[in-house]
Short mmCIF file of C-alpha atoms in Angstrom, two decimals:
data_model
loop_
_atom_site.label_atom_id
_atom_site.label_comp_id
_atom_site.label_asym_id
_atom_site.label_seq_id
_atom_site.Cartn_x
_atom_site.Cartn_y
_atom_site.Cartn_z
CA UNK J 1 110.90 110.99 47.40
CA UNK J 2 107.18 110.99 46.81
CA UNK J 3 104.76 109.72 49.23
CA UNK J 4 101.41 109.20 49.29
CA UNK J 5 99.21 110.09 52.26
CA UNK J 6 97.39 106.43 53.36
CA UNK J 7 95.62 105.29 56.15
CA UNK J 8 99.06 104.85 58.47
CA UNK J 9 99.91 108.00 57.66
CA UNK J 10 100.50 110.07 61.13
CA UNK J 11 99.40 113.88 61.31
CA UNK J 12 100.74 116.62 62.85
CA UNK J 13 98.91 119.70 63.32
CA UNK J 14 99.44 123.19 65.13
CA UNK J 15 96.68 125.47 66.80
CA UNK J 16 97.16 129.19 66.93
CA UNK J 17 94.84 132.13 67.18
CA UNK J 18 96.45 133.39 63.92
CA UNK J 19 98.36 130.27 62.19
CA UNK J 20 101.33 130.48 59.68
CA UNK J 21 103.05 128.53 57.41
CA UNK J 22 106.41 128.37 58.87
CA UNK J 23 105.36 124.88 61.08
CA UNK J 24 103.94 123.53 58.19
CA UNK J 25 106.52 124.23 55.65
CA UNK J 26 109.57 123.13 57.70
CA UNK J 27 107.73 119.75 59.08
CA UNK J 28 106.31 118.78 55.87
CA UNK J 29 109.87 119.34 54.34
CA UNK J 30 111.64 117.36 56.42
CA UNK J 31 108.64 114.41 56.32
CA UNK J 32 109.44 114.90 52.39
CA UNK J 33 113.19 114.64 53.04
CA UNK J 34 113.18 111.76 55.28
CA UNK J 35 110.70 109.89 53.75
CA UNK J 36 108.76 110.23 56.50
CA UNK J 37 104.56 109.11 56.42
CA UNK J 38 103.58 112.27 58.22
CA UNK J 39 102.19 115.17 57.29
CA UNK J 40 101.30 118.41 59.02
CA UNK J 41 98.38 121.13 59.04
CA UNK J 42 97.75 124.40 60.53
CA UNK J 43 94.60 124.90 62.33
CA UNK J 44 92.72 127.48 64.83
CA UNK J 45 89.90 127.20 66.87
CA UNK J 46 87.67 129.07 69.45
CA UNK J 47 87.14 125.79 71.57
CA UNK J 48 90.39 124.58 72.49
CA UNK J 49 89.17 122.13 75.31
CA UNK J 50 87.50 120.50 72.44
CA UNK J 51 90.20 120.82 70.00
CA UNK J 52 92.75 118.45 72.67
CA UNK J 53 90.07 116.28 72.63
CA UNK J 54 90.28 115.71 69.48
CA UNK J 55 94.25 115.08 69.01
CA UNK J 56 93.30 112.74 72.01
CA UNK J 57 90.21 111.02 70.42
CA UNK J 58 91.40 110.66 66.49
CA UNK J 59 95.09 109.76 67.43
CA UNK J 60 96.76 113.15 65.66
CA UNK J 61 100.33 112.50 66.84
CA UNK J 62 101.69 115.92 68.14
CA UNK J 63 100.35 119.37 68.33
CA UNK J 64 101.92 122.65 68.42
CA UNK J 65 99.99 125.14 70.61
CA UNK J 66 100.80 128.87 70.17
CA UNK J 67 98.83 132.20 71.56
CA UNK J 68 96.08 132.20 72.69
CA UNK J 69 96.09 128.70 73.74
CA UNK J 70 99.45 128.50 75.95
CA UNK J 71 97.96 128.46 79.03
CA UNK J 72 94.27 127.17 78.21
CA UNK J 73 95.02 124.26 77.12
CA UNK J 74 97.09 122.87 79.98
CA UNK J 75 93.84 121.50 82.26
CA UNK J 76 93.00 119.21 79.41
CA UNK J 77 96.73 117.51 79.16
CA UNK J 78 97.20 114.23 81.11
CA UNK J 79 101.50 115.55 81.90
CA UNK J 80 103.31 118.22 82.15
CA UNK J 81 107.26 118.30 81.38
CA UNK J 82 109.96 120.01 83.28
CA UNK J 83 109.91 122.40 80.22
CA UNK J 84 106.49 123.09 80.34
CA UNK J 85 106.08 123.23 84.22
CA UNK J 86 108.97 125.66 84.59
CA UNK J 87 106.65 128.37 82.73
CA UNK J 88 103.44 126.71 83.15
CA UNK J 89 103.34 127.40 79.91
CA UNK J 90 102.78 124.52 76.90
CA UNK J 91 103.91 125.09 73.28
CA UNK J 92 104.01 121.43 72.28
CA UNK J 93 101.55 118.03 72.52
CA UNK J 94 102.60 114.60 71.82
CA UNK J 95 99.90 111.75 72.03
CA UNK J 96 101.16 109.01 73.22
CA UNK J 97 98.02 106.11 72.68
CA UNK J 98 96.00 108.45 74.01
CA UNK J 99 98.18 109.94 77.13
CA UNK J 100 99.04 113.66 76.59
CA UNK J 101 102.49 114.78 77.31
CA UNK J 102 103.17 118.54 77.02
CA UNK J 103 106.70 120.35 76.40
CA UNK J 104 107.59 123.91 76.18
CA UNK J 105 110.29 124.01 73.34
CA UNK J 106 110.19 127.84 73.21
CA UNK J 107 111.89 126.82 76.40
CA UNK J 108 114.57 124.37 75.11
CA UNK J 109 115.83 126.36 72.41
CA UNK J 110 116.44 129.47 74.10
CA UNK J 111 118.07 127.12 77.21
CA UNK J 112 120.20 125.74 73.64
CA UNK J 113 121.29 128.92 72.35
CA UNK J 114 122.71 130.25 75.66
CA UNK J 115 124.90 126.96 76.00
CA UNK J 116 125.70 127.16 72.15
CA UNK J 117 126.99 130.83 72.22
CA UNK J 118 128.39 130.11 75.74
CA UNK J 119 126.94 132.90 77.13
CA UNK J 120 128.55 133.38 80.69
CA UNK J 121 125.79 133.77 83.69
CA UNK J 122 127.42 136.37 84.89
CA UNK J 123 126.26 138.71 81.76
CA UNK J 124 123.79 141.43 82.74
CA UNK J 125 120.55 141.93 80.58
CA UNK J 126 117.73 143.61 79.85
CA UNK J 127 114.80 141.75 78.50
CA UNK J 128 111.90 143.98 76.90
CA UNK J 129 108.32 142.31 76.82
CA UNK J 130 106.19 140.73 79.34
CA UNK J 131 104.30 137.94 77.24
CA UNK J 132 104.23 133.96 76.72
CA UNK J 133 107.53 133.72 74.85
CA UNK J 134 109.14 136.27 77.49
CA UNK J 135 108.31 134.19 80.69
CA UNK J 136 110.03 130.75 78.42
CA UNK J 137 113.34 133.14 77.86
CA UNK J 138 112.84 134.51 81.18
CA UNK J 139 112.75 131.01 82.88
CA UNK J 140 115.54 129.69 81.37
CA UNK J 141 118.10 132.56 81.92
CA UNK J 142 117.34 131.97 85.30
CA UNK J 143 117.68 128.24 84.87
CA UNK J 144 120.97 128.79 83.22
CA UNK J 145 122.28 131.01 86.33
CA UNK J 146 121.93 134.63 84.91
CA UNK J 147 121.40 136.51 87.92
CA UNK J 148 121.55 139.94 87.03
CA UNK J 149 118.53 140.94 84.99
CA UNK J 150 115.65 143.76 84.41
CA UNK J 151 112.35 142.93 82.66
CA UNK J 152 111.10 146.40 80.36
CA UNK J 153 107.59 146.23 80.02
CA UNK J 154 105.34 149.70 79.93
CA UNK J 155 102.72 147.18 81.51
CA UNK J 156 103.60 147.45 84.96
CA UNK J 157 101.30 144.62 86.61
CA UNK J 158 102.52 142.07 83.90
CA UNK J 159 106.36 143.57 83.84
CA UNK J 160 106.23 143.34 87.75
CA UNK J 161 104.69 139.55 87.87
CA UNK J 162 106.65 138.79 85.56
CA UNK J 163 110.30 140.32 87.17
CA UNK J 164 108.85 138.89 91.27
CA UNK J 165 108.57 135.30 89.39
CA UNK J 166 112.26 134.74 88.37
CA UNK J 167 113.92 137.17 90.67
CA UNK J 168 114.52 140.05 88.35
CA UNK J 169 113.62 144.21 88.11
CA UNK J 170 111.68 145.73 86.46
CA UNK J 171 111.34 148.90 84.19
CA UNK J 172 108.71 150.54 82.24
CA UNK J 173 111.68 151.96 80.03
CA UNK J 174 115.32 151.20 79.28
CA UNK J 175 116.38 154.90 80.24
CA UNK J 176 119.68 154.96 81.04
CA UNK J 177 120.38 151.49 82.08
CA UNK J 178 123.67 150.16 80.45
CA UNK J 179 123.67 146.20 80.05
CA UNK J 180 125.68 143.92 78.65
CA UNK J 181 123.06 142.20 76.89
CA UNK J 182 119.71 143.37 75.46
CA UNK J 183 116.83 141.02 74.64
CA UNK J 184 113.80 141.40 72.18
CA UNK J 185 110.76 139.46 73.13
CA UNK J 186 108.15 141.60 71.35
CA UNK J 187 106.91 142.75 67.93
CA UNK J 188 109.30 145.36 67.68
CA UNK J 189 110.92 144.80 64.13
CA UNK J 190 108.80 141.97 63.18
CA UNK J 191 107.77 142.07 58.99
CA UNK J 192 104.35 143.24 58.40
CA UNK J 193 103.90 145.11 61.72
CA UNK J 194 103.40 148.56 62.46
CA UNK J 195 106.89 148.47 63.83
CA UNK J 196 108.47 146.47 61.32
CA UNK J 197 111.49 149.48 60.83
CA UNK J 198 112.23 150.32 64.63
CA UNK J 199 114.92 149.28 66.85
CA UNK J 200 113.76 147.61 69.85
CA UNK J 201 116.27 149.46 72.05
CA UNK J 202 118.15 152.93 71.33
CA UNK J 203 121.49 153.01 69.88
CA UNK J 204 123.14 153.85 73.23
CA UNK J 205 121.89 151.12 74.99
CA UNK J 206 123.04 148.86 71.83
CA UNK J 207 126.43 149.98 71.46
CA UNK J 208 126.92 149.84 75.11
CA UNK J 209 125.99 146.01 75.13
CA UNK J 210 128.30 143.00 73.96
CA UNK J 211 125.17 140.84 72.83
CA UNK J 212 122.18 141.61 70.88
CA UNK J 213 118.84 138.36 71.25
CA UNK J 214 115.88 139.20 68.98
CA UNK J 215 113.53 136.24 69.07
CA UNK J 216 111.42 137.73 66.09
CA UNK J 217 112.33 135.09 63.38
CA UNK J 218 110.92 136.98 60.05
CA UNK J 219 112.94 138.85 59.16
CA UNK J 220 115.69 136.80 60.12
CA UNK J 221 117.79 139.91 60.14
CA UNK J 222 115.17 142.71 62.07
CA UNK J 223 116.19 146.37 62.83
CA UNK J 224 118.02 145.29 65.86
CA UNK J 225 120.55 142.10 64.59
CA UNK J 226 121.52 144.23 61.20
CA UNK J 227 122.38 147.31 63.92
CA UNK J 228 124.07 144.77 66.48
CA UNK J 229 126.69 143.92 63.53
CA UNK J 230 127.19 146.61 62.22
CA UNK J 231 128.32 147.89 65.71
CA UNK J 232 130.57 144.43 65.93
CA UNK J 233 128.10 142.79 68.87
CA UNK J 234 127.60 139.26 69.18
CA UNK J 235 124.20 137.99 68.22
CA UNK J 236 121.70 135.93 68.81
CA UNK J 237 118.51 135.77 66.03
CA UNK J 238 114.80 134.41 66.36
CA UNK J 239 115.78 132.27 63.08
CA UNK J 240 117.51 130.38 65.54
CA UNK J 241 114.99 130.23 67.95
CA UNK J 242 111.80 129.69 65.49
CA UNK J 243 113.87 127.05 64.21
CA UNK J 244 115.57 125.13 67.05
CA UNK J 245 111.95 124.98 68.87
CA UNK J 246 110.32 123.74 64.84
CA UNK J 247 113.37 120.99 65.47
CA UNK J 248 112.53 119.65 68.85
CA UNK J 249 109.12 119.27 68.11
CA UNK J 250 110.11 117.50 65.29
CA UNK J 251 112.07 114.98 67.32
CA UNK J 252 109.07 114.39 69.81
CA UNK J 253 106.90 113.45 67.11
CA UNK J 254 109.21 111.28 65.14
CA UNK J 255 111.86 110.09 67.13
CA UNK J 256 114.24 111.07 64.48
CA UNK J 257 117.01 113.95 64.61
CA UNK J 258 117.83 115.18 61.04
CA UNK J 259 121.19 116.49 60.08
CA UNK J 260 122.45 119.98 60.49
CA UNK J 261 122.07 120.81 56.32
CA UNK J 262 119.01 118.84 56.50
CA UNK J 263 117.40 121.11 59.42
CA UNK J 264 119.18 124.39 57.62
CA UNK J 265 117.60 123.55 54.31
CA UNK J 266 114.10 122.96 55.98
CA UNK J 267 114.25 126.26 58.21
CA UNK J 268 115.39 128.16 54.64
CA UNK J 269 112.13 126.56 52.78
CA UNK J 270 110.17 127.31 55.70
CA UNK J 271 111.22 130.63 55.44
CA UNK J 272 110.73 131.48 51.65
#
């Protein structure tokens, strides 16, 4: 359907030291799809306190936040939700007339995916990184139960804060540590980067594993998932996550769910 942007229409709008288009493309899809009068823009700024202000002041409906803004943003929000204040951490903004409600759905979809895959708490992992999106799939292993876990991180004062928080160990390298699932929470394989072609853990530790997690969502299938397969692991990709987390903000700002084909058909135009 066609729609024409009027003076009811509702925006949605995402700040991020370095936006992209995959927010925009899968939110304006779906408002296309539905028939929905919203529409979404990307947007950065170097004043973020007045940048909430203005979702606040003008009415802007929702607001994704991503890096640097995380954290910055959170003394300017009027609530916090048990997603957000389990990482202290704030990826989403919904304005309700004016009252500020933040969510972390980084947070939510990796909580999701566990229960989707049925991942038993009992399986050991290593988690490499130490940033944002590594404390939200940090926090919710440890929400779901996991118990035995090591944080890799060559930065030892963020890989040890970050280990003390949720009860895990730390590493500055994998070495020899055999787990039975391994979890990438950095660049490592993402397209574009200076690491686009690397694995984010060696073979050994790979093949030794039952589950492979790569939250990098382009490519969809990075160094590690295509390895993971090919050695028969279970796996887990940052499609999903980028995806899931696009979904649930979605659903805050609307109040509608869309379909399964109509969420796989937004996250493959968002995508392309």
């Amino acid at each position: 359907m066609s729609r024409e942007i009027n003076k009811d229409t509702q925006l949605c709008m995402s700040l991020a030291g370095r936006p992209g288009n995959f927010g925009t493309r899968f939110h304006n899809y779906l408002y296309q799809e539905l028939d929905l009068n919203f529409i979404y823009k990307a947007f950065t700024t170097k004043d973020i306190q007045a940048a909430v202000g203005g979702v606040r002041a003008l009415g802007i409906r929702g607001c994704a936040v991503s890096m640097p803004f995380k954290e910055s943003c959170i003394p300017f929000l009027d609530e916090l939700d048990a997603s957000a204040t389990a990482i202290e951490s704030v990826n989403t903004i919904v304005n309700d007339d004016g009252f500020l409600r933040a969510y972390n759905t980084d947070y939510i979809a990796i909580a999701k995916l566990l229960a989707k895959y049925q991942i038993p708490p009992t399986t050991s992992f290593a988690l490499r990184g130490s940033g944002g999106m590594a404390k939200a799939v940090t926090a919710a292993l440890r929400d779901a139960g996991f118990k035995k876990g090591y944080i890799i991180a060559r930065n030892p004062q963020a890989g040890q804060a970050l280990a003390a928080q949720y009860g895990y160990q730390w590493q500055p390298e994998v070495g020899d540590l055999q787990v039975e699932m391994v979890i990438n929470v950095t660049p490592i394989g993402m397209a574009g980067g200076s690491e686009a072609e690397q694995l984010a853990f060696e073979p050994a530790t790979i093949k030794a594993a039952k589950i492979a997690f790569d939250v990098v969502a382009l490519p969809a299938e990075t160094p590690l998932i295509r390895y993971a397969r090919e050695q028969g692991l279970q796996v887990v990709t940052g499609a999903e996550v980028i995806a899931l987390q696009a979904l649930e903000q979605f659903v805050l700002y609307t109040g509608v769910r869309p379909s399964d084909e109509q969420i796989t058909r937004a996250a493959a135009h968002a995508r392309g």
